[in-house]
XYZ file of C-alpha atoms in Angstrom:
668
model
C 262.198 195.987 -204.333
C 260.305 194.841 -201.447
C 258.572 191.308 -202.393
C 255.028 192.333 -201.008
C 251.540 190.111 -201.928
C 250.136 192.944 -203.956
C 251.329 196.715 -205.255
C 252.366 198.562 -201.760
C 251.093 202.351 -201.293
C 252.823 205.070 -201.271
C 252.910 205.264 -198.004
C 254.029 201.353 -197.720
C 256.649 201.679 -200.154
C 258.464 204.932 -197.705
C 257.638 202.715 -194.701
C 259.716 199.924 -195.404
C 262.085 202.221 -196.971
C 263.046 204.114 -194.419
C 262.658 200.238 -192.119
C 265.302 199.056 -194.353
C 268.032 201.816 -194.145
C 267.307 201.509 -189.511
C 268.450 198.467 -189.792
C 270.993 198.956 -192.433
C 272.497 201.641 -190.565
C 272.151 200.194 -187.346
C 269.646 202.851 -185.739
C 267.098 203.071 -183.116
C 263.390 203.823 -185.407
C 260.257 204.713 -183.846
C 257.372 203.976 -186.855
C 254.009 205.521 -186.238
C 251.345 204.058 -188.289
C 247.738 203.937 -187.930
C 245.439 201.184 -188.355
C 244.751 200.359 -192.103
C 248.486 201.563 -193.076
C 248.816 197.580 -193.313
C 251.784 197.626 -190.518
C 252.281 194.455 -190.459
C 252.298 193.525 -193.467
C 255.036 196.243 -194.245
C 257.248 195.048 -190.653
C 257.218 191.515 -192.064
C 258.057 192.582 -195.845
C 260.220 195.498 -195.215
C 262.622 193.577 -191.831
C 262.810 189.957 -193.548
C 264.240 191.804 -197.149
C 266.849 193.063 -195.485
C 267.330 189.887 -193.597
C 267.522 188.196 -197.299
C 269.713 190.698 -198.501
C 272.104 190.678 -195.522
C 272.204 186.975 -195.776
C 273.020 186.991 -199.431
C 276.029 189.488 -198.737
C 277.061 187.552 -195.828
C 277.534 184.344 -197.764
C 278.906 186.087 -200.575
C 281.748 187.110 -198.105
C 282.306 183.973 -196.598
C 282.583 182.347 -200.138
C 285.250 184.992 -200.955
C 287.028 184.361 -197.746
C 286.494 180.666 -198.124
C 289.009 180.704 -201.158
C 291.112 183.690 -200.308
C 292.073 181.051 -196.946
C 292.183 178.146 -199.473
C 294.819 179.540 -202.442
C 296.452 181.318 -199.058
C 296.773 177.322 -197.638
C 298.220 176.222 -201.133
C 301.087 178.769 -201.843
C 302.386 178.511 -198.606
C 302.373 174.133 -198.408
C 304.106 174.460 -201.735
C 305.422 177.701 -201.980
C 307.489 178.213 -198.360
C 310.813 176.638 -198.459
C 312.541 175.375 -194.935
C 314.599 177.774 -194.784
C 312.334 180.684 -194.708
C 310.182 178.563 -192.000
C 313.151 178.243 -189.660
C 314.393 181.396 -189.710
C 314.550 183.859 -187.101
C 314.366 187.337 -186.182
C 316.979 189.691 -185.956
C 315.070 191.933 -183.208
C 315.807 191.129 -179.668
C 313.154 190.015 -177.355
C 311.376 188.942 -180.414
C 309.355 185.599 -181.363
C 311.541 183.095 -184.031
C 309.432 183.391 -187.122
C 308.674 179.775 -187.518
C 306.977 180.774 -184.278
C 304.818 183.233 -185.636
C 304.438 181.405 -188.968
C 302.334 178.281 -186.951
C 300.627 180.667 -185.284
C 298.852 182.778 -187.938
C 298.548 179.048 -189.805
C 296.834 178.206 -187.226
C 294.638 181.370 -186.788
C 294.009 181.064 -190.620
C 293.115 177.043 -190.406
C 290.666 178.175 -187.576
C 288.896 180.843 -189.088
C 288.528 178.559 -192.267
C 287.437 175.489 -190.082
C 284.812 177.984 -188.623
C 283.110 179.547 -192.325
C 282.754 175.821 -193.253
C 281.283 174.842 -190.184
C 278.947 177.779 -190.617
C 277.818 177.041 -194.039
C 277.816 173.418 -193.554
C 274.958 174.034 -190.578
C 273.169 176.866 -193.148
C 272.917 174.028 -195.565
C 271.727 171.035 -192.820
C 269.021 173.820 -191.399
C 268.157 174.246 -195.295
C 267.734 171.077 -195.623
C 266.158 170.083 -192.807
C 268.245 168.126 -191.064
C 268.818 170.013 -187.272
C 269.608 166.888 -185.223
C 271.815 168.377 -182.915
C 274.594 165.960 -183.799
C 274.687 166.789 -187.441
C 275.248 170.630 -186.730
C 276.717 171.729 -183.077
C 280.519 172.854 -183.169
C 281.680 169.590 -181.362
C 279.440 167.160 -183.244
C 278.736 166.012 -179.068
C 275.478 166.925 -177.773
C 274.483 170.358 -176.420
C 272.793 171.425 -173.240
C 269.081 171.852 -173.439
C 267.220 174.575 -171.989
C 266.624 173.914 -168.724
C 270.235 171.930 -168.576
C 268.771 168.103 -169.604
C 270.031 165.723 -171.154
C 268.254 166.283 -174.678
C 270.552 166.967 -177.533
C 268.356 169.434 -179.435
C 270.067 172.858 -178.534
C 271.174 174.129 -181.585
C 274.995 176.108 -181.755
C 275.221 177.889 -184.667
C 275.389 182.327 -184.912
C 273.276 183.998 -187.322
C 271.232 187.460 -187.187
C 267.835 187.239 -185.957
C 264.414 189.463 -186.060
C 262.830 189.471 -182.434
C 258.849 190.478 -183.097
C 257.140 190.765 -179.507
C 253.847 192.270 -179.559
C 251.970 192.532 -176.008
C 249.139 189.281 -176.156
C 248.802 185.925 -177.948
C 246.195 186.948 -180.121
C 248.117 189.523 -181.574
C 251.399 187.530 -182.202
C 248.762 184.714 -184.049
C 247.609 188.001 -186.163
C 251.304 188.322 -186.935
C 252.488 184.613 -187.591
C 249.028 184.418 -190.312
C 250.376 187.968 -191.814
C 254.212 186.155 -192.362
C 252.395 182.892 -194.021
C 250.498 184.866 -196.546
C 253.447 187.168 -197.025
C 255.728 186.217 -200.258
C 258.526 185.228 -196.953
C 255.828 182.468 -196.516
C 257.336 179.633 -197.181
C 260.938 180.409 -197.276
C 261.435 181.785 -193.198
C 262.224 179.937 -190.238
C 260.121 181.644 -187.866
C 259.824 179.964 -184.282
C 257.081 181.403 -181.736
C 257.599 181.612 -178.002
C 254.934 181.419 -175.054
C 254.800 180.093 -171.601
C 253.780 176.488 -170.449
C 250.192 177.538 -170.008
C 249.801 178.278 -173.939
C 252.564 175.495 -175.404
C 251.881 172.315 -172.535
C 250.079 169.461 -174.003
C 250.836 167.218 -170.694
C 247.308 167.031 -170.070
C 248.022 165.995 -165.802
C 249.633 169.271 -166.233
C 247.810 171.815 -167.621
C 244.444 171.342 -165.565
C 246.523 172.583 -162.644
C 245.414 175.763 -163.948
C 247.772 178.320 -162.740
C 251.351 179.278 -164.408
C 253.102 179.168 -161.372
C 251.513 175.517 -161.222
C 252.241 174.488 -163.991
C 255.587 175.180 -164.436
C 256.622 173.772 -160.906
C 254.549 170.812 -161.991
C 256.433 170.888 -165.018
C 259.875 171.200 -163.850
C 259.128 168.514 -161.080
C 258.415 166.616 -163.770
C 261.935 166.945 -165.383
C 263.676 166.345 -162.420
C 262.078 163.259 -162.507
C 259.790 163.275 -159.874
C 259.054 160.107 -157.419
C 256.036 158.517 -157.595
C 254.530 158.251 -153.817
C 251.738 155.478 -152.165
C 251.011 156.902 -148.669
C 254.801 157.261 -146.294
C 256.106 155.435 -148.471
C 258.062 156.302 -151.770
C 258.688 153.704 -154.952
C 261.978 153.568 -156.376
C 259.905 154.151 -160.115
C 260.379 158.259 -160.983
C 257.212 160.014 -163.203
C 258.980 161.722 -165.756
C 256.792 163.822 -168.885
C 255.532 161.464 -171.910
C 255.932 164.399 -174.205
C 259.851 164.455 -173.691
C 261.179 161.610 -175.878
C 263.954 162.567 -177.716
C 263.124 160.989 -181.436
C 259.134 162.851 -180.856
C 261.087 165.855 -179.853
C 263.567 166.182 -183.270
C 260.859 165.356 -185.536
C 258.439 169.016 -184.238
C 261.398 170.862 -183.968
C 262.535 169.273 -187.308
C 259.295 170.603 -189.203
C 259.139 173.744 -186.710
C 261.353 175.305 -188.660
C 260.498 173.478 -191.811
C 256.903 175.090 -191.453
C 255.078 178.425 -189.699
C 253.484 177.291 -187.307
C 251.272 179.555 -184.504
C 250.944 178.313 -180.717
C 247.278 176.118 -181.167
C 248.644 174.650 -184.485
C 252.140 173.901 -182.884
C 250.040 172.087 -180.003
C 248.217 169.964 -182.379
C 251.089 168.869 -183.919
C 252.795 168.646 -180.652
C 249.705 166.242 -179.023
C 249.862 164.359 -182.603
C 253.781 163.685 -181.810
C 253.456 163.090 -178.066
C 256.262 165.858 -178.218
C 256.740 169.264 -176.077
C 255.950 171.850 -177.659
C 257.580 174.249 -175.143
C 260.727 172.740 -174.955
C 260.864 171.760 -178.777
C 260.626 176.143 -179.474
C 263.006 176.611 -177.221
C 265.312 174.606 -178.604
C 264.857 175.384 -181.790
C 265.508 179.177 -181.229
C 269.305 179.371 -182.491
C 268.401 178.198 -185.975
C 265.151 180.663 -186.439
C 265.207 184.074 -188.660
C 262.668 185.494 -187.153
C 261.444 184.799 -183.368
C 258.128 185.827 -182.327
C 257.681 186.042 -178.829
C 255.262 187.815 -176.263
C 256.655 191.140 -174.273
C 256.933 189.574 -171.180
C 260.094 187.085 -172.383
C 261.340 190.066 -174.604
C 261.077 192.558 -171.615
C 261.820 190.923 -168.685
C 266.086 190.327 -168.140
C 265.796 187.283 -165.551
C 262.501 185.559 -168.151
C 265.045 186.444 -171.052
C 268.077 184.613 -169.067
C 265.816 181.516 -168.750
C 265.335 180.864 -171.985
C 268.637 181.600 -172.557
C 267.658 184.475 -175.410
C 270.724 186.252 -176.519
C 270.194 189.590 -177.959
C 273.604 190.786 -179.162
C 273.933 191.388 -182.204
C 269.924 190.867 -183.328
C 267.338 192.971 -184.564
C 264.483 193.372 -182.106
C 260.744 195.018 -183.002
C 258.368 196.088 -180.372
C 254.647 196.108 -181.894
C 251.636 197.852 -180.154
C 254.254 199.889 -178.440
C 252.295 202.895 -177.505
C 252.609 201.750 -173.650
C 255.763 200.766 -174.091
C 256.783 202.348 -170.584
C 254.340 201.361 -168.847
C 254.092 198.262 -169.805
C 258.399 198.014 -168.663
C 257.427 199.447 -165.112
C 254.502 197.127 -164.149
C 256.586 193.807 -165.244
C 259.461 195.004 -163.390
C 256.747 196.478 -159.842
C 255.449 193.894 -158.024
C 253.303 194.050 -154.564
C 253.210 191.281 -151.472
C 250.720 191.419 -149.514
C 251.200 189.415 -145.771
C 248.993 186.847 -146.599
C 250.956 185.994 -149.282
C 254.221 186.044 -147.107
C 252.996 184.252 -143.904
C 252.331 180.803 -146.369
C 256.307 179.877 -145.603
C 254.525 177.393 -143.499
C 251.910 175.669 -145.838
C 253.234 172.954 -146.265
C 253.369 172.755 -150.191
C 255.890 175.515 -149.779
C 258.199 172.932 -146.924
C 259.400 170.834 -149.196
C 260.454 173.217 -152.168
C 261.643 176.394 -151.332
C 265.894 176.508 -150.695
C 266.722 178.017 -147.532
C 267.897 181.362 -148.786
C 264.414 181.834 -150.340
C 262.877 181.387 -146.606
C 265.076 183.887 -145.192
C 264.202 186.518 -147.982
C 260.298 185.667 -147.029
C 261.018 186.300 -143.094
C 262.946 189.058 -144.446
C 259.775 190.137 -145.690
C 257.937 189.369 -142.344
C 260.189 191.898 -140.512
C 259.519 194.739 -143.259
C 255.700 194.906 -143.282
C 256.018 194.014 -139.279
C 258.525 197.169 -138.829
C 255.561 199.117 -141.587
C 252.960 198.577 -139.509
C 253.941 199.185 -136.423
C 255.188 202.268 -137.130
C 253.713 205.843 -136.029
C 252.420 207.535 -138.700
C 250.316 204.129 -139.682
C 248.673 204.438 -135.992
C 248.158 208.112 -136.394
C 246.119 207.213 -140.058
C 244.142 204.312 -139.004
C 242.977 206.251 -136.231
C 241.701 209.183 -138.358
C 240.084 206.263 -140.533
C 237.333 203.715 -140.787
C 240.365 201.238 -140.794
C 239.116 197.947 -137.668
C 242.486 196.802 -135.042
C 243.352 194.397 -137.897
C 245.105 197.289 -139.805
C 247.580 196.201 -137.059
C 248.494 192.485 -138.445
C 250.779 191.102 -140.933
C 248.497 188.946 -143.503
C 246.352 192.400 -143.780
C 249.436 194.437 -144.995
C 250.746 194.816 -148.549
C 254.137 195.689 -149.738
C 254.581 197.673 -152.761
C 257.519 198.167 -154.685
C 257.011 200.528 -158.242
C 259.644 200.506 -161.241
C 259.523 204.439 -161.757
C 262.299 204.689 -164.180
C 261.754 201.719 -167.663
C 265.502 202.883 -169.518
C 266.941 200.869 -166.088
C 266.040 197.251 -167.464
C 265.496 198.641 -171.455
C 268.818 199.898 -171.609
C 270.206 195.643 -171.647
C 268.236 195.364 -174.644
C 269.171 198.618 -176.491
C 272.829 198.146 -175.931
C 272.669 194.783 -176.970
C 270.454 194.552 -180.242
C 271.575 195.345 -183.617
C 268.897 197.289 -184.465
C 265.528 197.939 -182.283
C 262.261 199.067 -184.309
C 259.871 200.563 -182.102
C 256.056 200.404 -183.786
C 252.629 201.324 -182.677
C 249.411 202.795 -184.295
C 250.097 205.892 -182.571
C 252.900 206.451 -181.009
C 253.161 210.185 -178.899
C 253.943 211.586 -176.616
C 257.496 210.902 -178.915
C 259.431 213.329 -177.196
C 258.439 211.846 -173.828
C 259.434 208.071 -175.249
C 262.858 209.447 -176.356
C 264.206 211.630 -173.173
C 261.978 208.453 -170.756
C 263.300 205.073 -172.749
C 265.770 205.848 -175.080
C 267.867 208.680 -174.389
C 267.944 207.705 -170.194
C 269.263 204.095 -171.988
C 272.002 205.834 -173.759
C 271.112 205.608 -176.853
C 272.231 208.808 -178.722
C 269.964 211.238 -180.468
C 271.579 210.557 -183.787
C 271.062 207.446 -183.838
C 267.160 207.641 -183.717
C 265.251 207.549 -186.524
C 261.699 208.692 -186.539
C 259.030 208.174 -189.375
C 254.515 208.303 -189.523
C 252.624 208.557 -192.297
C 249.247 208.782 -191.991
C 246.441 206.255 -192.254
C 245.417 204.651 -195.434
C 242.267 204.598 -194.906
C 241.148 208.149 -195.163
C 242.923 208.641 -198.601
C 240.815 205.320 -199.945
C 237.915 206.910 -199.514
C 238.642 210.129 -200.780
C 240.331 208.050 -203.909
C 236.782 206.329 -203.907
C 234.710 209.089 -203.610
C 236.778 211.242 -206.731
C 236.468 208.089 -208.872
C 232.885 207.885 -208.744
C 232.128 211.842 -209.075
C 234.137 211.228 -212.338
C 232.297 208.405 -212.945
C 229.046 210.197 -212.505
C 230.305 212.641 -214.924
C 230.104 210.430 -218.231
C 227.169 207.562 -217.038
C 223.586 208.664 -217.715
C 220.858 207.670 -215.330
C 221.443 205.499 -212.636
C 224.369 204.197 -210.858
C 224.817 201.895 -208.263
C 227.466 201.660 -205.903
C 227.963 199.079 -203.913
C 230.289 198.425 -200.636
C 231.623 194.989 -198.857
C 229.522 195.787 -195.790
C 227.270 197.511 -194.147
C 229.991 199.508 -191.626
C 231.870 199.913 -194.006
C 229.225 202.406 -196.246
C 228.613 203.261 -192.916
C 232.488 204.707 -192.496
C 232.895 206.079 -196.719
C 229.472 207.994 -196.576
C 230.621 210.048 -193.318
C 233.924 210.331 -194.238
C 232.398 212.164 -198.310
C 230.150 214.221 -195.877
C 232.916 215.508 -193.658
C 235.535 216.119 -197.080
C 232.700 217.615 -199.354
C 232.645 214.848 -201.973
C 228.619 213.764 -200.921
C 227.687 217.498 -201.849
C 230.182 217.000 -204.897
C 228.481 213.980 -205.912
C 224.730 215.210 -204.963
C 224.966 218.093 -208.154
C 225.186 215.939 -210.351
C 223.123 212.751 -209.320
C 220.666 212.907 -206.472
C 222.267 210.385 -204.064
C 220.206 207.501 -202.718
C 221.516 205.164 -199.595
C 220.106 201.179 -198.930
C 218.130 201.919 -195.785
C 218.803 199.680 -192.411
C 214.745 198.740 -192.341
C 213.665 196.137 -194.990
C 210.023 198.260 -194.718
C 212.092 200.996 -196.195
C 213.525 199.579 -198.934
C 210.194 199.334 -201.309
C 210.478 203.584 -201.057
C 213.928 203.636 -201.472
C 213.731 201.658 -204.806
C 210.941 203.551 -206.357
C 212.186 207.773 -204.985
C 215.571 206.629 -206.970
C 213.526 204.760 -210.244
C 211.901 208.368 -210.155
C 214.595 210.934 -209.962
C 216.226 209.034 -213.029
C 212.919 208.996 -214.860
C 213.048 212.802 -214.139
C 216.144 214.031 -214.770
C 216.244 211.461 -218.219
C 213.222 213.322 -219.124
C 213.621 216.995 -218.792
C 217.432 216.673 -219.577
C 218.170 218.348 -216.459
C 220.871 219.687 -215.161
C 221.010 216.967 -212.753
C 221.737 213.614 -214.777
C 220.161 210.866 -212.602
C 220.214 209.265 -209.526
C 222.947 207.394 -207.577
C 222.287 204.830 -204.908
C 224.936 202.925 -202.478
C 224.546 199.639 -201.008
C 225.742 196.403 -200.254
C 227.011 193.557 -201.042
C 224.298 191.221 -199.855
C 222.142 193.099 -198.511
C 218.828 194.337 -198.567
C 219.331 195.581 -202.278
C 222.057 192.982 -204.135
C 219.275 190.279 -204.875
C 215.950 190.063 -206.186
C 215.716 193.314 -207.552
C 215.761 194.423 -211.542
C 217.544 197.342 -212.324
C 216.427 197.518 -216.244
C 218.008 200.379 -218.126
C 218.380 204.056 -216.720
C 218.546 202.182 -213.174
C 221.578 200.693 -213.739
C 223.960 201.998 -216.615
C 226.854 201.818 -214.436
C 227.754 199.135 -211.780
C 231.221 199.956 -209.497
C 231.915 197.559 -207.174
C 233.792 199.017 -204.271
C 236.429 197.300 -202.513
C 236.272 192.770 -202.654
C 234.050 191.718 -200.477
C 235.105 188.497 -198.790
C 232.737 186.005 -196.435
C 232.763 186.457 -192.692
C 236.638 184.293 -192.204
C 235.550 183.975 -188.092
C 232.093 182.288 -188.697
C 232.476 179.197 -186.478
C 230.037 177.633 -189.621
C 232.301 178.859 -192.675
C 235.194 177.725 -190.697
C 234.124 173.798 -190.605
C 232.817 173.908 -194.189
C 236.268 175.082 -195.555
C 237.813 173.068 -192.949
C 235.941 169.450 -193.698
C 236.718 170.366 -198.124
C 240.561 171.070 -197.375
C 240.201 168.256 -195.899
C 238.335 166.292 -198.086
C 239.637 167.320 -201.186
C 243.241 168.464 -200.137
C 244.805 169.037 -203.463
C 242.563 171.600 -204.461
C 242.206 173.484 -201.370
C 238.643 173.675 -200.919
C 238.158 175.213 -198.108
C 240.257 178.841 -199.534
C 238.559 178.406 -202.721
C 235.405 178.116 -201.167
C 236.705 181.631 -198.956
C 237.297 182.909 -202.398
C 233.928 181.978 -204.171
C 231.299 183.467 -202.429
C 233.206 186.504 -202.607
C 233.102 187.320 -205.969
C 228.995 188.209 -206.362
C 227.345 190.169 -208.949
C 223.417 191.055 -208.968
C 222.865 191.010 -212.443
C 223.679 192.316 -216.675
C 224.853 196.070 -216.691
C 225.949 198.331 -219.171
C 229.105 198.427 -217.587
C 231.156 197.169 -214.273
C 233.632 199.379 -212.690
C 235.737 196.848 -209.750
C 237.475 199.358 -207.657
C 239.771 197.200 -205.855
C 243.671 196.732 -207.337
C 243.015 192.702 -206.252
C 240.950 192.476 -209.299
C 244.171 192.738 -211.475
C 245.457 189.516 -210.254
C 244.840 186.195 -212.583
C 243.548 184.369 -209.278
C 240.632 186.334 -208.064
C 239.702 187.236 -212.415
C 239.133 183.490 -212.961
C 236.604 183.721 -210.055
C 234.102 186.096 -212.030
C 231.071 184.930 -214.715
C 232.224 184.127 -218.073
C 230.602 186.850 -219.290
C 232.625 189.853 -217.375
C 236.113 187.876 -217.208
C 235.844 187.855 -221.158
C 235.332 191.190 -221.387
C 236.837 192.741 -218.532
C 240.085 195.161 -219.249
C 242.591 196.953 -216.791
C 243.358 200.609 -216.623
C 247.245 201.513 -214.805
C 245.479 204.900 -213.867
C 241.666 206.453 -213.993
C 242.383 208.433 -216.902
C 241.905 206.128 -219.796
C 238.481 204.162 -217.545
C 236.865 207.350 -217.609
C 236.826 206.734 -221.439
C 235.524 203.789 -221.619
C 232.955 204.349 -219.864
C 232.109 207.450 -222.427
C 232.303 205.313 -225.080
C 230.102 203.140 -223.023
C 227.605 205.357 -222.561
C 227.778 206.884 -226.098
C 226.808 203.498 -227.188
C 223.575 203.607 -225.565
C 222.130 204.588 -228.751
C 219.369 207.277 -228.742
C 220.400 208.857 -225.311
C 223.339 211.314 -225.917
C 226.690 211.051 -223.666
C 226.610 213.596 -221.082
C 229.931 215.133 -222.425
C 229.440 214.462 -226.162
């Protein structure tokens, strides 16, 4: 039902099913999903599957309605007689029938035209034709975000998904998840950010602070006059990144290809087009809008960007501190030194009269506070200096204590709301103080909480290795993707009792952290196996837990009984964040574009095995993919068998063990 890059775990499938139901029934969902459960991917695949289904149903409904209206128009034009049209109603005070007929015809024509226009818009967007002249309602230029003379803003009504998270790094991670998902090539995604993150005008960017960047940008949009000394020139300075032709190209590419903030800025510099204004103008045509908390949760910011949440889907991720975030966004502190800056020359020519009046009021309020007797009494009993009574050293703080006041607008406008996080406890506080206080009915709230799949995976891997140890004689070598993963796995098995179960059949050895201890561990491992095989004791051998690329993965010959089976737990990948690897991948991708050489390099580095063994168990569902198996060594790939469950795999291992000749199968 849900397109997924790999067969989803049961809890991932359940997550998406509940999410789909919440969106379909226009409810509010609270989703608690710990790290390791694939929360972001489940959100992407579940939400976009629903959106795809919704759009398909809407297209079918519009097509049926369009056909009905066309047929009705044809019948009205051909079947109505002049007498029927001009017949006057006998009811006193009623409008003549011919007027009602004309009104109905006018309404039907408008409805028909609306459907045709919407269909044309969607077709234009799907083909990459995104100029406002081509798809706006009246064919005229639409106004842009800041009431400029651009014609970039698209006027179109779509169901959209607004996804927000706390930081830009989290948003970038989410966008990369979308790129890798099954929807990576067929979803229109737009990412919003501040000018500080999206501005590509270096003269403006170097100003540093967000406020100064905003001020400089707005001045450039107004066409600030150049000045030299006290005289002004007639020429005006405009931003070179606001050329309409370049903006249209970047807008079309933004809707056609998923890019994060960094990629968007890079392309903006290449085209000399502003990513900040282009992304905002493309929002109405997007299916998925990715934006930071501030832009969605702060009403004035949301309205300034002309973001309408009415009838849309809102997903708030990393929402474990949502209430604190809302209160922090709407709280403020100002000190006397800041308000006294009204006399600074920078503000004199920029502030409007009413803003200067507000600042004067703030100074008056601060002055009243610092002259209050209670403040002087407190200062007398403390180590405060005669400066405690000055405006410049005083401050005024406004604290928002009721987050529901500002969250209510979002809840009431949006079609569905999804609040997701690793831990959402205490959920009752969230429901009472935020949702119910915002007007959400109890029956509209759906809760979903799932356990982590990490422990489930670790337990499953441990049980599988324990079962393998019962049919494999001698040595069993298990490789893990990293030292950290091995450490976590060992700790989990110890706490769950699986380690004791393993040790009952085979002595467990672990790769040492110090290189000086490698020889000792190998000698003990080898001696243990020799003794077990020679004495045919209850202990059938030993297990060695090692790491791919570690001290025992290369240069050591695990011959004969030292490794009758090798288990690869998971799939090791190189450190994708390594600067050296990223540069090498970038170089190869640039030189060998058609082959995606950089990605192949990453895959090739991940498929490594230390030698020829009696049997190899690849314990990861990803090995079932042809794209992964093709990079296995030929002598392994040719004999690889995929089993849908563990039972047949154990039977195959038993047959391999029995084929060892003089060594009897453990179970035979």
